[in-house]
């Protein structure tokens, strides 16, 4: 009857959710390893570069959404 939120989420998403989570981890690891090899930096520095790139992409998306949406604040 009483279930933990994580077990409810696991029951809802199932094995597909776990597989998609591992696929994302592998893709992120490939990106970080690639940045590390190309630039010749440690994996920690490559991780921060990767997070910086994701942050820039998110910020540009946010700015574009505010520029092109008439009422962007009403979505939430």
Tab-separated table of C-alpha atoms in Angstrom:
chain	number	residue	atom	x	y	z
A	1	UNK	CA	0.000	0.000	0.000
A	2	UNK	CA	2.550	2.572	1.080
A	3	UNK	CA	5.254	2.755	-1.514
A	4	UNK	CA	8.304	4.919	-1.694
A	5	UNK	CA	8.267	7.543	-4.448
A	6	UNK	CA	11.238	5.883	-6.154
A	7	UNK	CA	9.463	2.532	-6.296
A	8	UNK	CA	6.371	4.216	-7.754
A	9	UNK	CA	8.514	5.871	-10.382
A	10	UNK	CA	10.253	2.575	-11.126
A	11	UNK	CA	6.913	0.819	-11.482
A	12	UNK	CA	5.663	3.535	-13.798
A	13	UNK	CA	8.731	3.726	-16.028
A	14	UNK	CA	9.936	0.174	-15.639
A	15	UNK	CA	12.950	-1.286	-17.331
A	16	UNK	CA	12.689	1.235	-20.180
A	17	UNK	CA	13.399	4.072	-17.776
A	18	UNK	CA	16.463	2.320	-16.422
A	19	UNK	CA	17.765	1.599	-19.918
A	20	UNK	CA	17.259	5.190	-21.074
A	21	UNK	CA	19.064	6.398	-17.949
A	22	UNK	CA	22.084	4.187	-18.718
A	23	UNK	CA	22.080	5.286	-22.367
A	24	UNK	CA	22.232	8.929	-21.263
A	25	UNK	CA	25.107	8.171	-18.903
A	26	UNK	CA	27.039	6.435	-21.702
A	27	UNK	CA	26.450	9.333	-24.109
A	28	UNK	CA	27.576	11.883	-21.508
A	29	UNK	CA	30.651	9.770	-20.737
A	30	UNK	CA	31.545	9.588	-24.431
A	31	UNK	CA	31.211	13.377	-24.729
A	32	UNK	CA	33.333	14.020	-21.646
A	33	UNK	CA	35.981	11.509	-22.752
A	34	UNK	CA	36.055	13.085	-26.217
A	35	UNK	CA	36.519	16.571	-24.799
A	36	UNK	CA	39.237	15.255	-22.506
A	37	UNK	CA	41.106	13.556	-25.366
A	38	UNK	CA	40.750	16.419	-27.848
A	39	UNK	CA	41.806	19.188	-25.470
A	40	UNK	CA	44.270	17.103	-23.479
A	41	UNK	CA	42.771	18.008	-20.110
A	42	UNK	CA	41.694	15.881	-17.185
A	43	UNK	CA	38.217	14.366	-17.082
A	44	UNK	CA	37.203	16.751	-14.292
A	45	UNK	CA	38.080	19.787	-16.402
A	46	UNK	CA	36.315	18.174	-19.365
A	47	UNK	CA	33.248	17.665	-17.166
A	48	UNK	CA	33.148	21.366	-16.290
A	49	UNK	CA	33.613	22.297	-19.953
A	50	UNK	CA	30.741	19.956	-20.887
A	51	UNK	CA	28.503	21.413	-18.181
A	52	UNK	CA	29.430	24.904	-19.373
A	53	UNK	CA	28.440	23.986	-22.923
A	54	UNK	CA	25.111	22.602	-21.676
A	55	UNK	CA	24.591	25.776	-19.645
A	56	UNK	CA	25.224	27.975	-22.687
A	57	UNK	CA	22.798	25.901	-24.769
A	58	UNK	CA	20.149	26.190	-22.037
A	59	UNK	CA	20.696	29.948	-21.732
A	60	UNK	CA	20.428	30.464	-25.502
A	61	UNK	CA	17.239	28.390	-25.548
A	62	UNK	CA	15.842	30.460	-22.700
A	63	UNK	CA	16.671	33.706	-24.473
A	64	UNK	CA	15.156	32.490	-27.744
A	65	UNK	CA	12.016	31.375	-25.958
A	66	UNK	CA	11.602	34.783	-24.332
A	67	UNK	CA	12.269	36.546	-27.609
A	68	UNK	CA	9.894	34.533	-29.796
A	69	UNK	CA	7.135	33.606	-27.376
A	70	UNK	CA	4.478	36.230	-26.782
A	71	UNK	CA	3.560	35.059	-23.283
A	72	UNK	CA	6.395	32.803	-22.150
A	73	UNK	CA	5.633	33.349	-18.462
A	74	UNK	CA	2.136	31.918	-18.732
A	75	UNK	CA	3.414	28.441	-19.622
A	76	UNK	CA	4.216	27.625	-16.015
